[in-house]
PDB file of C-alpha atoms in Angstrom:
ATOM      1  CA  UNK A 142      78.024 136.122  83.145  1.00  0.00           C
ATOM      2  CA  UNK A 143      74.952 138.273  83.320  1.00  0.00           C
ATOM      3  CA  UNK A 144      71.318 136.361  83.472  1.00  0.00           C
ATOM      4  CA  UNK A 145      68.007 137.228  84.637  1.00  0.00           C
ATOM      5  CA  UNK A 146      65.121 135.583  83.963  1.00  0.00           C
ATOM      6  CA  UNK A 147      65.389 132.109  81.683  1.00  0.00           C
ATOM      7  CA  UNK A 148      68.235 133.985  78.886  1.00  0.00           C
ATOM      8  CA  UNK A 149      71.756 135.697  79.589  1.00  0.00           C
ATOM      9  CA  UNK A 150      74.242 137.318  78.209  1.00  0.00           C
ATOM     10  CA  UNK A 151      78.036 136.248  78.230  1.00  0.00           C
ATOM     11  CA  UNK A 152      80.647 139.212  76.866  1.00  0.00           C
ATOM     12  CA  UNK A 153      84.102 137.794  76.328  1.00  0.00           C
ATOM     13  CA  UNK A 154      87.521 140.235  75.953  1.00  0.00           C
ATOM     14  CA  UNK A 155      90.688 138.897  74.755  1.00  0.00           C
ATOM     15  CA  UNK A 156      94.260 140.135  74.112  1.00  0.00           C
ATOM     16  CA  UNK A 157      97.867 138.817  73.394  1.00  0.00           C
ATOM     17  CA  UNK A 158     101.358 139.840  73.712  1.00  0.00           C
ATOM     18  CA  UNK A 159     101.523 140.829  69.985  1.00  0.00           C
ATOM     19  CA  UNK A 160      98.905 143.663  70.963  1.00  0.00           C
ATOM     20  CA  UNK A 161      95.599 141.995  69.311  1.00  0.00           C
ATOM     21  CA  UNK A 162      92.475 142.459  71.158  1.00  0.00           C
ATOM     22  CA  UNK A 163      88.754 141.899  70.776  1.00  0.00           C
ATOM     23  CA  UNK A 164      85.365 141.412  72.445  1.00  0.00           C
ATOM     24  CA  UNK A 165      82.669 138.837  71.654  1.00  0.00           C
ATOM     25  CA  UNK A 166      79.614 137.614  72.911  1.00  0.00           C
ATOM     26  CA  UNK A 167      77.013 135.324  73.081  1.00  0.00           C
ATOM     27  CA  UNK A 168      73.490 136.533  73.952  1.00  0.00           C
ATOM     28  CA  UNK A 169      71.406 132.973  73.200  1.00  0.00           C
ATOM     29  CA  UNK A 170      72.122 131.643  76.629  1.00  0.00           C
ATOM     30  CA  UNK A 171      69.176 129.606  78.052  1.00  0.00           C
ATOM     31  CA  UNK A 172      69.507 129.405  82.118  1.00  0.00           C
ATOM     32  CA  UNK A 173      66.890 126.761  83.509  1.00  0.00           C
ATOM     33  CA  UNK A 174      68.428 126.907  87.444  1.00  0.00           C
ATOM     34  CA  UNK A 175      69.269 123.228  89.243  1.00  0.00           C
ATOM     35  CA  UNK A 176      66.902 120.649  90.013  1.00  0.00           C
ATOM     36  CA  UNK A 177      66.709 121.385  93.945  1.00  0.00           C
ATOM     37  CA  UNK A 178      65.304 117.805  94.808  1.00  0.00           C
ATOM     38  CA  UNK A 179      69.038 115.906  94.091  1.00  0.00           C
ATOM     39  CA  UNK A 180      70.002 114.175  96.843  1.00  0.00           C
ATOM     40  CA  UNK A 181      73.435 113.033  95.852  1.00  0.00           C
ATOM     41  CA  UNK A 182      76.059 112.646  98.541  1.00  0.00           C
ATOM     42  CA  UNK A 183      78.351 111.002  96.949  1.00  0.00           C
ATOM     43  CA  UNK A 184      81.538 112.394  95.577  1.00  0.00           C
ATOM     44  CA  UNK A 185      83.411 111.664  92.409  1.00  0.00           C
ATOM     45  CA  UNK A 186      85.024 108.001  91.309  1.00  0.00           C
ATOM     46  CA  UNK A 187      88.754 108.629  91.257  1.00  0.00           C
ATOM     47  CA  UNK A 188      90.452 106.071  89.279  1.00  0.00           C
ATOM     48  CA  UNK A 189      94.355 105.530  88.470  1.00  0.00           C
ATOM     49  CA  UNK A 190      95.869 104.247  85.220  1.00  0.00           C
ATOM     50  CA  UNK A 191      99.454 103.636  83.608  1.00  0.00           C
ATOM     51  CA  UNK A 192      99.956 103.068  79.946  1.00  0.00           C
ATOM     52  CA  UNK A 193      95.929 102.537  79.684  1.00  0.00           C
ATOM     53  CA  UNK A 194      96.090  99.662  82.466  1.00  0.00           C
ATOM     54  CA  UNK A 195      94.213 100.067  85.880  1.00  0.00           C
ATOM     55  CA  UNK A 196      97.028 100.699  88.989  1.00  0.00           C
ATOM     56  CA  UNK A 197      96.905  98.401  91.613  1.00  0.00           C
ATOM     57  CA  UNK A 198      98.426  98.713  94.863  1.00  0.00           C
ATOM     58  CA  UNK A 199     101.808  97.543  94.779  1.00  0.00           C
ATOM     59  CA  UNK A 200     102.516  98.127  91.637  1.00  0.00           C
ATOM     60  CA  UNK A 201     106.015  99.969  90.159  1.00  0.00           C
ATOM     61  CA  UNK A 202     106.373 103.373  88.537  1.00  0.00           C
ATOM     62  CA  UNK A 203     109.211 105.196  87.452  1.00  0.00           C
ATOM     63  CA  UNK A 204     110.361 108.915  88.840  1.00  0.00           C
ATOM     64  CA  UNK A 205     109.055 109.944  85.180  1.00  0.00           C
ATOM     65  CA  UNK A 206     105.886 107.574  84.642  1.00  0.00           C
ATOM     66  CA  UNK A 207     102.877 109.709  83.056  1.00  0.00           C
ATOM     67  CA  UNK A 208     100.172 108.512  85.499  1.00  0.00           C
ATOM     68  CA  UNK A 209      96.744 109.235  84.607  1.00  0.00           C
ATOM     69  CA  UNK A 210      93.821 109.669  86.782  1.00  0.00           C
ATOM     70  CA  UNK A 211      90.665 109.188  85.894  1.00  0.00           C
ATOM     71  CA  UNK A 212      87.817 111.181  87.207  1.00  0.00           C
ATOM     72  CA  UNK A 213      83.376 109.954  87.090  1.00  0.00           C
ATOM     73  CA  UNK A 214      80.731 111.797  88.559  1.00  0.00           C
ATOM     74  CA  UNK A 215      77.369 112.238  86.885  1.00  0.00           C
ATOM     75  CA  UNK A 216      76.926 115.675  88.044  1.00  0.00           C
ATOM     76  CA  UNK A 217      80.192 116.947  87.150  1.00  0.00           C
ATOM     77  CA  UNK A 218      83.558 117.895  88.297  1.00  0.00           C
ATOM     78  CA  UNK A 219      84.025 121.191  90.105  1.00  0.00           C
ATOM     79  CA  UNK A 220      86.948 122.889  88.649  1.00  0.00           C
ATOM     80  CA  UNK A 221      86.763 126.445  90.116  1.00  0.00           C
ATOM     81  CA  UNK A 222      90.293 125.709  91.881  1.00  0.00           C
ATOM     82  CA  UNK A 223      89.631 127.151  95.124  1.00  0.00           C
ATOM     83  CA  UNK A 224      89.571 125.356  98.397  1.00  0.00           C
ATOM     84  CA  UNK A 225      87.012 122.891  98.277  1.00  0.00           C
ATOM     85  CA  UNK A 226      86.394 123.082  94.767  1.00  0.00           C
ATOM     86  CA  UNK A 227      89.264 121.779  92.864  1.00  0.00           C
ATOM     87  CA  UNK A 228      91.225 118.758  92.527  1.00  0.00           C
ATOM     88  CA  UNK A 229      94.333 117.762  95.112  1.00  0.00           C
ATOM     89  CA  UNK A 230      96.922 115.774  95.036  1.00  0.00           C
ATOM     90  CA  UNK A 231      99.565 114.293  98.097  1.00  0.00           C
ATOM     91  CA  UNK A 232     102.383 112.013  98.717  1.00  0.00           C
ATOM     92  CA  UNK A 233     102.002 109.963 101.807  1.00  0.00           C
ATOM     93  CA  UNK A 234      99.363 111.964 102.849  1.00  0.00           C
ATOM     94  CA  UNK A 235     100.874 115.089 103.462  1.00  0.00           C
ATOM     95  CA  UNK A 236      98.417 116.944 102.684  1.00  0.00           C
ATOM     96  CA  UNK A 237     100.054 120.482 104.060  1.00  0.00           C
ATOM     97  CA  UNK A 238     102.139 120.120 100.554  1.00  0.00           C
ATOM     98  CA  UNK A 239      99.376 118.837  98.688  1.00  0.00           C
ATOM     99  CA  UNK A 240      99.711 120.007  94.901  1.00  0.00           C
ATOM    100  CA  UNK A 241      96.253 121.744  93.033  1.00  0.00           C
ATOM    101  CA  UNK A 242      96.116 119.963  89.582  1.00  0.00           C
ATOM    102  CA  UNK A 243      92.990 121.415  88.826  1.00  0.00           C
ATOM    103  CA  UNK A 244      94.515 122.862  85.660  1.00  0.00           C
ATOM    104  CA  UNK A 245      95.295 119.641  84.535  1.00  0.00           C
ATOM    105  CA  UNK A 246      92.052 118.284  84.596  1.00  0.00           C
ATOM    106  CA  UNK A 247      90.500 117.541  80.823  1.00  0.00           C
ATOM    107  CA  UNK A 248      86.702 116.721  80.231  1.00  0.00           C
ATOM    108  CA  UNK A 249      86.227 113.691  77.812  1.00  0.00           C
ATOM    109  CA  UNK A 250      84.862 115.041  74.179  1.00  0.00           C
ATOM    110  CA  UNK A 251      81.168 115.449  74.233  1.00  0.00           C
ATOM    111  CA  UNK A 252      81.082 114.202  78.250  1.00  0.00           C
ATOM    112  CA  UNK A 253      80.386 116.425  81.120  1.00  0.00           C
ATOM    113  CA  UNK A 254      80.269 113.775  84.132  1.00  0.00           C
ATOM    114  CA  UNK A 255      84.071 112.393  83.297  1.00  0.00           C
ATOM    115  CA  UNK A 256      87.968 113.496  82.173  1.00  0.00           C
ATOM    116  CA  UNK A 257      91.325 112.297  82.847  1.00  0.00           C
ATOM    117  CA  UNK A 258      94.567 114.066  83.549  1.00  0.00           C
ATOM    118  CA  UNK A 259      98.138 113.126  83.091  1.00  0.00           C
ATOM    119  CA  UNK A 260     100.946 114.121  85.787  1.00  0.00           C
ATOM    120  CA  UNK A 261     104.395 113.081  86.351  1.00  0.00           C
ATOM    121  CA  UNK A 262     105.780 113.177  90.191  1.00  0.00           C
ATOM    122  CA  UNK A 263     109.725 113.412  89.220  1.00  0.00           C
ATOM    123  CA  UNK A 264     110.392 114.786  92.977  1.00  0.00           C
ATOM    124  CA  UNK A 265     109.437 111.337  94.394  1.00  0.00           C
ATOM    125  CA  UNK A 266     111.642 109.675  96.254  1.00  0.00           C
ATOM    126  CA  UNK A 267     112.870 105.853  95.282  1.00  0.00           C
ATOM    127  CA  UNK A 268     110.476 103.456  97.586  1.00  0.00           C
ATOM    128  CA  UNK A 269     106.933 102.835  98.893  1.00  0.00           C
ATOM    129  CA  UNK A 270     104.780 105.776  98.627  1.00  0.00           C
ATOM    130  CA  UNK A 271     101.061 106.634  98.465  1.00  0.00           C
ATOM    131  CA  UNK A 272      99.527 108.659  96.301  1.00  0.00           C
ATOM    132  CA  UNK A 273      95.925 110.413  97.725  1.00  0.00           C
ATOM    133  CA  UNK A 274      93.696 112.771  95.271  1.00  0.00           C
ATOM    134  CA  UNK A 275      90.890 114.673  96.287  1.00  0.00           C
ATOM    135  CA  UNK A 276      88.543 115.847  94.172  1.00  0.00           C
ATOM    136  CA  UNK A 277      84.682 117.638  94.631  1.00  0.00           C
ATOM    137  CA  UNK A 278      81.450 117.097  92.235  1.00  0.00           C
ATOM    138  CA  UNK A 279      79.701 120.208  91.304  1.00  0.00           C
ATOM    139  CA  UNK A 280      77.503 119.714  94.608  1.00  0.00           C
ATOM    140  CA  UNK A 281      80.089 119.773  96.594  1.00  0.00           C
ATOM    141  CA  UNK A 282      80.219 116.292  97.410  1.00  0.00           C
ATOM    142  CA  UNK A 283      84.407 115.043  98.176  1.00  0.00           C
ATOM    143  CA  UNK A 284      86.105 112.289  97.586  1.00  0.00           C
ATOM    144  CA  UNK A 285      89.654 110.947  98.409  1.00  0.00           C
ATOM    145  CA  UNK A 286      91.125 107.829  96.770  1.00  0.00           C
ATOM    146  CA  UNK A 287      94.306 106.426  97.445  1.00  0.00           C
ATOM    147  CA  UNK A 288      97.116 104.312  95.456  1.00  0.00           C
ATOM    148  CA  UNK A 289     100.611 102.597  97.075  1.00  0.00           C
ATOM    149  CA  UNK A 290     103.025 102.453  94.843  1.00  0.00           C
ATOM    150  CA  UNK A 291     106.427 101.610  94.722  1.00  0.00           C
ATOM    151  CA  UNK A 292     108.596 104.061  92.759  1.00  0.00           C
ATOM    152  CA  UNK A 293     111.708 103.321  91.106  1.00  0.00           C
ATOM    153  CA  UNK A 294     114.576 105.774  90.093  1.00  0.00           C
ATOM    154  CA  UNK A 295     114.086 106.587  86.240  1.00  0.00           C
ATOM    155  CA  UNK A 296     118.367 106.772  86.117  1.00  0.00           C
ATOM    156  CA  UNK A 297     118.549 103.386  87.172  1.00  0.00           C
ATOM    157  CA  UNK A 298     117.806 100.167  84.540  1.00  0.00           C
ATOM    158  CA  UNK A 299     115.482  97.888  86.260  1.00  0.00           C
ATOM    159  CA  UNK A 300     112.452  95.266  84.571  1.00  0.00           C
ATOM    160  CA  UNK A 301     109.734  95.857  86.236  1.00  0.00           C
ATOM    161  CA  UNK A 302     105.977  94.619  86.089  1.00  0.00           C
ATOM    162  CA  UNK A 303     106.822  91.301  84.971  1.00  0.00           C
ATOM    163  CA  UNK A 304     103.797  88.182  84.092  1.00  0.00           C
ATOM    164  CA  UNK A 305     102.615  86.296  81.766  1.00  0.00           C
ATOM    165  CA  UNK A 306      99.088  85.197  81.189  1.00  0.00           C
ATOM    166  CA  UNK A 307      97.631  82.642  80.600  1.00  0.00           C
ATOM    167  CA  UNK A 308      99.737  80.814  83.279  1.00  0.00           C
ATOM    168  CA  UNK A 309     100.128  78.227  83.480  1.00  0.00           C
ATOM    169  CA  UNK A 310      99.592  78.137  79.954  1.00  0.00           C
ATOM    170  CA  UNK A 311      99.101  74.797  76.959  1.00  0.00           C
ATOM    171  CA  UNK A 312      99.837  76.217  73.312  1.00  0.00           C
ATOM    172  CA  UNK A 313     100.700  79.977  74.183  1.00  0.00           C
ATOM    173  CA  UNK A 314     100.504  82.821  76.345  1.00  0.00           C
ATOM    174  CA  UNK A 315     101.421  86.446  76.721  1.00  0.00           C
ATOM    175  CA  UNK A 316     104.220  88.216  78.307  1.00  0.00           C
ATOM    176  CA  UNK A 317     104.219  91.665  80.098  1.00  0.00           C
ATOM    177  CA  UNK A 318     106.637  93.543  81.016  1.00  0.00           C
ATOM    178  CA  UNK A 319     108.545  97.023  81.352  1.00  0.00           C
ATOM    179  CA  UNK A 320     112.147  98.178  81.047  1.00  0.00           C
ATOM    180  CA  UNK A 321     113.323 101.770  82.151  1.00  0.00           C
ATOM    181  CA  UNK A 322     115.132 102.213  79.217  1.00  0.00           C
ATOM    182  CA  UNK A 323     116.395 101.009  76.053  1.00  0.00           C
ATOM    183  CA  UNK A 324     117.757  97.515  75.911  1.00  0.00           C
ATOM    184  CA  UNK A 325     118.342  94.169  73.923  1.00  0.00           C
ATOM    185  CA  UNK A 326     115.591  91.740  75.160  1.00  0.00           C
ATOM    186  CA  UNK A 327     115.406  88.301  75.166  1.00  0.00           C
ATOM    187  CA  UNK A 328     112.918  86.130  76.652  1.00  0.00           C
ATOM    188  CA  UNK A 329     113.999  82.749  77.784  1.00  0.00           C
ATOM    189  CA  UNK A 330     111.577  80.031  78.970  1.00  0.00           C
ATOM    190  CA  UNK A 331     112.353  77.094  81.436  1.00  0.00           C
ATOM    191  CA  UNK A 332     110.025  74.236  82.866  1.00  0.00           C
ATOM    192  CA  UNK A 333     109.472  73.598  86.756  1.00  0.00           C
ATOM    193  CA  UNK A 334     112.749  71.438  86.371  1.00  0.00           C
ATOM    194  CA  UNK A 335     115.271  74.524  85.204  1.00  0.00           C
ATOM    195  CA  UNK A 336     115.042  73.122  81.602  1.00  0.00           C
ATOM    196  CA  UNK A 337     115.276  75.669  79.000  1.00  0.00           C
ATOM    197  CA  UNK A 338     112.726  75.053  76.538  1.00  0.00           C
ATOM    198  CA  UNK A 339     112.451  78.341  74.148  1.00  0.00           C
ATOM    199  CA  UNK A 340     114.561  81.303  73.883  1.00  0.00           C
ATOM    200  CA  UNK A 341     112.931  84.655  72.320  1.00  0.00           C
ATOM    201  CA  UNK A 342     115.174  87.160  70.905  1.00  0.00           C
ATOM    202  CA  UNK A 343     113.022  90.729  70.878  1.00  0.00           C
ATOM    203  CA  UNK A 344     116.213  92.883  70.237  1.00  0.00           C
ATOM    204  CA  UNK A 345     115.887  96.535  71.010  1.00  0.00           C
ATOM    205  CA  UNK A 346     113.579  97.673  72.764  1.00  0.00           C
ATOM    206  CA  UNK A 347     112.440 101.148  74.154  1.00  0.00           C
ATOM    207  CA  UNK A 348     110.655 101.904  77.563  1.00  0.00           C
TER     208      UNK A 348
END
């Protein structure tokens, strides 16, 4: 990028393997500089999702859960991957093996202040574990936030995450829960007393 003044100039070259090339360029830039009187020192919200629900500690993932962090910060994510200016992610806080997942990182369409990304820790061992990410704003501003979670072999058939709500309940209520891999379900219901009152047959269900 080439600016002086309040316009610029940025020249783009690009190329594949099949030998096609070409140059392009935009020459309409408008460069207005950075408001020098922000005093933010705060860095970005770092929020963790499965399946579109919020994490909470505790909770149980599987070895090949897509867990999605969510990322807020109204001047931006810094992206540029290098120390300090990327995103970072641990396991138990080992943050000498700590992974860059910059690349993963996706603005929202037609937001610059928030994006998500999607990873999958399949090297994690079965048990307790907490999960740190560090991210920067585009001021420089960090900000660690961190998840325990209990992780559960993917090979292994479990239920997991299992409630109902309301509960206690009158007319109806809702059950939740996961299975780590495909099964016949049914649902059976019991009062206080051990007295089965309703049996729900799902049949097959995936994960």
């Amino acid at each position: 990028i080439r600016y002086s003044g309040r316009t610029g100039i940025l020249n783009i070259q690009y190329w594949n393997n099949a030998g096609i090339t070409g140059v392009a360029f935009v020459d309409t830039l408008s460069f207005q500089g950075s408001d020098t009187t922000i005093t933010d020192e705060t860095g970005p919200d770092i929020q963790f999702y499965l399946y579109g629900q919020p994490l909470r500690n505790g909770n149980q993932v599987l070895g090949n859960d897509k867990i999605t962090i969510e990322l807020f910060d109204p001047l931006g994510i810094n992206l540029t991957g290098s120390a300090g200016h990327g995103i970072s992610l641990a396991v138990d806080d080992d943050w000498s093996a700590a992974i860059n997942v910059t690349n993963l990182f996706e603005y929202d369409i037609d937001h610059t202040d928030q994006g998500r990304m999607d990873v999958t820790l399949t090297n994690v061992s079965k048990g307790d574990h907490t999960l740190s990410v560090k991210a920067w704003d585009n001021l420089n501003n960090p900000a660690i936030s961190n998840i325990a979670l209990n992780f559960t072999d993917a090979g292994t058939f479990s239920v997991v995450d299992v409630y109902n709500y309301p509960n206690p309940m009158t007319t109806e209520t809702t059950f939740w829960f996961r299975i780590t891999d495909v099964a016949d379900v049914t649902i059976n219901v019991y009062t206080l007393g051990g007295r089965k009152i309703r049996s729900l047959t799902l049949g097959e269900m995936s994960r």
